[in-house]
Tab-separated table of C-alpha atoms and ligand atoms in Angstrom:
chain	number	residue	atom	x	y	z
A	1	MET	CA	77.193	117.570	121.715
A	2	THR	CA	78.297	114.494	120.122
A	3	VAL	CA	81.782	113.404	120.292
A	4	ASP	CA	83.558	111.494	117.086
A	5	ALA	CA	84.289	107.893	117.272
A	6	THR	CA	88.028	107.543	117.675
A	7	THR	CA	88.856	107.066	114.471
A	8	LEU	CA	91.543	104.036	115.012
A	9	ASP	CA	90.858	102.010	117.936
A	10	VAL	CA	93.606	98.779	117.953
A	11	SER	CA	92.893	97.271	120.902
A	12	GLY	CA	94.792	93.966	122.326
A	13	ILE	CA	96.499	92.276	118.590
A	14	CYS	CA	98.291	89.273	118.407
A	15	ALA	CA	99.054	87.748	115.422
A	16	GLY	CA	102.064	86.222	112.930
A	17	TYR	CA	103.047	84.475	110.120
A	18	GLY	CA	102.585	80.183	110.227
A	19	SER	CA	102.981	79.851	114.114
A	20	VAL	CA	105.169	82.512	113.900
A	21	PRO	CA	104.393	85.284	116.690
A	22	VAL	CA	104.800	88.483	115.964
A	23	LEU	CA	102.720	91.291	117.802
A	24	HIS	CA	101.966	90.586	121.144
A	25	ASP	CA	99.066	92.618	122.636
A	26	VAL	CA	99.416	95.460	120.531
A	27	SER	CA	97.007	98.020	121.801
A	28	ILE	CA	97.173	102.108	119.523
A	29	LYS	CA	94.765	104.943	119.425
A	30	VAL	CA	93.628	106.910	116.612
A	31	GLU	CA	92.145	110.164	117.341
A	32	PRO	CA	90.527	112.408	114.826
A	33	GLY	CA	92.443	115.553	113.494
A	34	SER	CA	95.360	113.876	114.726
A	35	VAL	CA	99.243	112.889	113.215
A	36	VAL	CA	99.990	109.293	115.187
A	37	THR	CA	103.210	107.826	114.842
A	38	LEU	CA	104.186	104.755	115.149
A	39	ILE	CA	108.576	104.004	115.403
A	40	GLY	CA	110.421	101.215	115.947
A	41	ALA	CA	113.610	99.466	114.552
A	42	ASN	CA	113.780	96.768	112.125
A	43	GLY	CA	112.331	93.877	112.038
A	44	ALA	CA	109.763	95.627	115.155
A	45	GLY	CA	106.623	94.603	113.384
A	46	LYS	CA	105.480	97.953	111.972
A	47	SER	CA	104.684	96.343	108.558
A	48	THR	CA	102.682	93.612	110.453
A	49	LEU	CA	101.095	95.621	112.454
A	50	LEU	CA	99.496	98.213	109.634
A	51	LYS	CA	99.061	94.758	107.093
A	52	VAL	CA	96.981	93.620	110.661
A	53	VAL	CA	94.922	96.966	110.385
A	54	GLY	CA	94.743	96.278	106.691
A	55	GLY	CA	93.306	93.575	106.203
A	56	LEU	CA	96.279	92.127	104.758
A	57	ILE	CA	96.658	89.188	107.316
A	58	GLN	CA	94.849	87.251	109.732
A	59	SER	CA	95.286	88.531	113.358
A	60	THR	CA	94.999	85.759	116.526
A	61	GLY	CA	93.780	88.207	118.863
A	62	GLY	CA	92.085	91.171	119.827
A	63	SER	CA	90.326	93.559	117.480
A	64	VAL	CA	90.864	96.697	116.518
A	65	ALA	CA	87.551	99.399	115.567
A	66	PHE	CA	87.575	102.255	112.706
A	67	ASN	CA	85.611	105.237	113.620
A	68	GLY	CA	83.671	103.780	115.929
A	69	THR	CA	82.955	100.816	113.707
A	70	ASP	CA	84.256	96.911	114.441
A	71	CYS	CA	86.636	96.078	111.138
A	72	THR	CA	88.245	93.311	112.833
A	73	ARG	CA	89.562	90.913	109.913
A	74	ARG	CA	87.964	92.687	107.791
A	75	ARG	CA	88.992	92.616	103.773
A	76	PRO	CA	91.895	94.951	102.374
A	77	ASP	CA	88.567	95.807	99.739
A	78	GLN	CA	86.221	96.817	102.789
A	79	MET	CA	89.184	98.155	104.897
A	80	VAL	CA	89.655	100.431	101.776
A	81	ARG	CA	86.031	101.452	100.878
A	82	ALA	CA	85.155	102.066	104.542
A	83	GLY	CA	87.787	104.545	104.282
A	84	LEU	CA	91.219	103.558	104.927
A	85	GLY	CA	93.961	104.484	102.744
A	86	ILE	CA	97.448	102.719	102.757
A	87	VAL	CA	100.611	103.577	101.468
A	88	PRO	CA	102.739	100.915	101.919
A	89	GLU	CA	106.339	100.435	102.308
A	90	GLY	CA	108.259	100.286	99.336
A	91	ARG	CA	105.927	102.660	96.955
A	92	ARG	CA	104.691	99.804	94.994
A	93	LEU	CA	103.584	102.241	92.133
A	94	PHE	CA	102.302	100.508	88.661
A	95	GLY	CA	106.302	101.774	86.906
A	96	GLU	CA	104.878	100.837	83.537
A	97	MET	CA	101.430	103.322	83.991
A	98	THR	CA	101.173	106.710	83.955
A	99	LEU	CA	100.468	109.262	86.698
A	100	ARG	CA	97.270	110.193	86.501
A	101	GLU	CA	96.607	106.040	85.630
A	102	ASN	CA	98.438	105.842	89.660
A	103	LEU	CA	96.227	108.900	90.804
A	104	GLU	CA	93.211	106.862	88.832
A	105	LEU	CA	94.226	103.776	90.160
A	106	GLY	CA	93.414	105.162	93.370
A	107	ALA	CA	90.025	105.993	92.982
A	108	TYR	CA	89.097	102.287	92.092
A	109	ALA	CA	86.698	101.550	95.246
A	110	ARG	CA	84.433	104.805	95.211
A	111	THR	CA	81.467	105.093	95.085
A	112	ASP	CA	80.821	108.549	95.110
A	113	ARG	CA	82.515	108.952	90.856
A	114	GLN	CA	81.370	113.210	90.890
A	115	ASN	CA	83.676	114.385	93.551
A	116	ILE	CA	86.698	112.654	91.729
A	117	ALA	CA	87.790	114.476	89.149
A	118	HIS	CA	87.775	117.814	91.949
A	119	ASP	CA	90.011	115.815	94.091
A	120	PHE	CA	91.843	114.611	91.296
A	121	GLU	CA	92.785	118.889	90.831
A	122	ARG	CA	92.657	119.361	94.590
A	123	VAL	CA	95.127	115.563	94.860
A	124	LEU	CA	97.523	117.422	92.915
A	125	GLY	CA	97.704	120.568	94.286
A	126	LEU	CA	99.763	119.681	96.797
A	127	PHE	CA	102.023	117.867	95.343
A	128	PRO	CA	103.214	120.799	92.019
A	129	GLU	CA	106.699	119.088	91.363
A	130	LEU	CA	104.183	116.698	89.605
A	131	ARG	CA	101.434	118.669	87.927
A	132	ASP	CA	103.161	118.888	84.401
A	133	ARG	CA	103.958	115.442	84.332
A	134	LEU	CA	100.715	113.461	83.812
A	135	SER	CA	101.427	111.837	81.396
A	136	THR	CA	105.582	110.412	82.563
A	137	GLN	CA	105.730	106.705	84.019
A	138	ALA	CA	105.569	106.125	87.126
A	139	LYS	CA	109.317	104.432	86.731
A	140	SER	CA	110.464	107.593	85.399
A	141	PHE	CA	110.404	109.229	88.970
A	142	SER	CA	113.416	109.869	91.469
A	143	GLY	CA	112.876	108.139	94.863
A	144	GLY	CA	111.133	111.640	96.633
A	145	GLN	CA	108.935	111.954	93.061
A	146	GLN	CA	107.667	107.885	93.911
A	147	GLN	CA	106.949	109.164	97.567
A	148	MET	CA	104.815	111.579	96.769
A	149	VAL	CA	102.691	109.919	93.404
A	150	ALA	CA	102.124	107.113	96.382
A	151	ILE	CA	101.021	109.446	99.005
A	152	ALA	CA	98.258	111.089	96.057
A	153	ARG	CA	98.260	107.704	94.689
A	154	ALA	CA	96.177	107.134	98.144
A	155	LEU	CA	93.963	110.960	98.722
A	156	MET	CA	92.581	109.273	95.799
A	157	GLY	CA	90.488	107.734	97.708
A	158	ALA	CA	89.289	110.101	99.943
A	159	PRO	CA	90.784	108.488	103.067
A	160	LYS	CA	89.382	109.267	106.443
A	161	LEU	CA	92.613	107.587	107.925
A	162	LEU	CA	96.743	107.558	106.617
A	163	LEU	CA	98.642	104.652	106.371
A	164	LEU	CA	102.108	106.035	106.062
A	165	ASP	CA	104.377	103.326	105.818
A	166	GLU	CA	108.149	104.479	106.161
A	167	PRO	CA	107.437	106.950	103.159
A	168	THR	CA	111.021	108.708	104.562
A	169	ILE	CA	113.306	106.321	104.090
A	170	GLY	CA	116.268	105.917	101.335
A	171	LEU	CA	115.563	109.809	100.847
A	172	ALA	CA	117.709	112.686	100.917
A	173	PRO	CA	117.535	114.867	104.023
A	174	VAL	CA	116.042	117.667	101.620
A	175	VAL	CA	113.499	115.587	100.569
A	176	VAL	CA	112.687	114.845	103.694
A	177	ASP	CA	111.680	117.555	105.009
A	178	ARG	CA	109.359	117.822	101.933
A	179	VAL	CA	107.559	114.543	103.172
A	180	ALA	CA	106.868	115.807	105.941
A	181	ALA	CA	105.670	119.074	105.904
A	182	LEU	CA	103.379	117.500	103.465
A	183	ILE	CA	101.728	115.017	106.138
A	184	ARG	CA	101.703	117.738	108.041
A	185	GLU	CA	99.477	119.390	105.579
A	186	ILE	CA	97.203	116.438	104.272
A	187	SER	CA	96.705	116.092	108.473
A	188	GLU	CA	95.912	120.168	108.523
A	189	LEU	CA	93.632	119.227	105.076
A	190	GLY	CA	91.530	116.870	107.678
A	191	VAL	CA	93.085	113.695	107.226
A	192	ASP	CA	93.848	111.356	110.277
A	193	ILE	CA	97.300	110.046	110.168
A	194	LEU	CA	99.156	106.653	111.336
A	195	LEU	CA	102.762	107.735	110.778
A	196	ILE	CA	104.891	104.697	110.459
A	197	GLU	CA	108.779	105.315	110.636
A	198	GLN	CA	112.125	104.155	111.595
A	199	ASN	CA	113.366	107.189	111.463
A	200	ALA	CA	111.993	108.512	114.751
A	201	GLU	CA	113.733	111.764	114.476
A	202	VAL	CA	112.177	113.041	112.287
A	203	ALA	CA	108.289	111.116	112.561
A	204	LEU	CA	107.937	112.706	116.402
A	205	SER	CA	108.759	115.776	115.151
A	206	ILE	CA	105.516	115.615	112.671
A	207	ALA	CA	103.080	114.308	115.425
A	208	ASP	CA	101.332	114.247	118.331
A	209	PHE	CA	100.914	111.186	119.914
A	210	GLY	CA	103.386	108.164	119.394
A	211	TYR	CA	103.912	104.804	120.659
A	212	VAL	CA	107.703	103.195	120.849
A	213	LEU	CA	106.374	99.157	118.732
A	214	GLU	CA	110.006	96.854	120.540
A	215	ASN	CA	109.543	93.573	119.833
A	216	GLY	CA	106.956	92.947	118.703
A	217	ARG	CA	105.295	94.988	122.328
A	218	VAL	CA	103.927	98.883	122.596
A	219	VAL	CA	106.488	100.110	125.515
A	220	MET	CA	106.104	103.142	124.763
A	221	ALA	CA	104.006	105.498	124.515
A	222	ASP	CA	103.348	109.413	124.794
A	223	LYS	CA	102.810	113.131	123.588
A	224	ALA	CA	105.037	112.692	120.819
A	225	GLU	CA	107.429	115.971	122.299
A	226	ALA	CA	107.550	114.128	125.468
A	227	LEU	CA	108.986	110.892	123.659
A	228	LEU	CA	111.898	113.278	121.653
A	229	ALA	CA	112.974	115.064	125.030
A	230	ASN	CA	112.861	110.892	126.504
A	231	PRO	CA	116.465	110.073	127.602
A	232	GLN	CA	115.238	106.453	127.254
A	233	VAL	CA	114.064	107.257	123.312
A	234	ARG	CA	116.831	109.261	122.677
A	235	LEU	CA	119.663	106.913	123.147
A	236	ALA	CA	117.799	104.349	121.818
A	237	TYR	CA	116.478	105.273	118.601
A	238	LEU	CA	118.202	109.245	118.064
A	239	GLY	CA	121.267	107.686	118.470
A	240	VAL	CA	122.256	110.433	121.268
B	301	ADP	N1	105.922	87.686	104.703
B	301	ADP	C1	106.136	86.871	106.712
B	301	ADP	N2	106.542	85.852	106.850
B	301	ADP	C2	106.912	85.344	107.904
B	301	ADP	N3	107.462	86.199	108.414
B	301	ADP	C3	108.034	87.675	108.650
B	301	ADP	C4	107.043	87.906	107.363
B	301	ADP	N4	106.859	89.130	106.987
B	301	ADP	C5	107.759	89.748	108.059
B	301	ADP	N5	108.231	88.564	109.424
B	301	ADP	C6	108.746	88.843	110.512
B	301	ADP	O1	107.435	88.962	110.977
B	301	ADP	C7	108.285	90.215	112.129
B	301	ADP	C8	108.417	91.579	111.964
B	301	ADP	O2	108.721	92.579	110.729
B	301	ADP	P1	107.602	93.935	110.559
B	301	ADP	O3	106.857	93.947	111.197
B	301	ADP	O4	108.194	93.471	108.822
B	301	ADP	O5	108.950	94.472	111.119
B	301	ADP	P2	109.653	96.654	110.675
B	301	ADP	O6	108.113	96.601	109.862
B	301	ADP	O7	108.950	96.765	112.625
B	301	ADP	O8	110.865	96.151	110.555
B	301	ADP	C9	110.204	90.386	111.990
B	301	ADP	O9	110.269	89.590	112.102
B	301	ADP	C10	110.408	89.706	110.058
B	301	ADP	O10	111.239	88.802	109.558
B	302	MG	MG1	107.899	96.968	107.996
């Protein structure tokens, strides 16, 4: 029997900006087939960790392994080619470009060009609300639809692991529920998920496992349902 390698194994990461340290000895894992969330307040260092994993900033210590291969200090394009999909904070769509063009850009790093048309249909199948709007400029979509486009674009890269940075921020509750359901659906298609969120309630209700980041340190790690029931988490992150 072969045991699948841990999808993402972040071990002892230290990182910051210039001489200002932000992350201190951060270790998190995403196992195959799981949705893992990293929750924490604004400024805790969540996006900084995403930037380290994505190769956008360099760590000063620790390691990142992806699918069992050491990927510490790889470049962003190398991480994308290795199977990392990123949905950045604030979506960062190409507003003047159409939905179709945004999705096509998501596939830029792929070498299996023959599968792209098939995946285009498969990805659109997840987003019935977008299907009839392929020629619409991305900037014309609502906030929720733009979030869907950002997720769809990342899926066009055929990622093994999807990193989402606060995908529910600023969305109406009904749209938050839609995004949450979508994340579960994507997970069931075999894409592993690392979900970064300030909305702990939503994140913990869809994740299998969760980490709590405070001031650049992991202070709790447990099954998502255990964190949801944890009095400290409830007080600090759920306001109850
Ligand atoms: N580009 C940057 N240059 C300098 N400091 C930064 C930069 N980005 C973030 N920081 C600082 O790093 C800390 C963590 O930020 P961030 O990782 O964005 O937190 P979170 O995503 O959890 O809100 C904050 O104190 C923030 O001010
Ligand atoms: Mg952030």
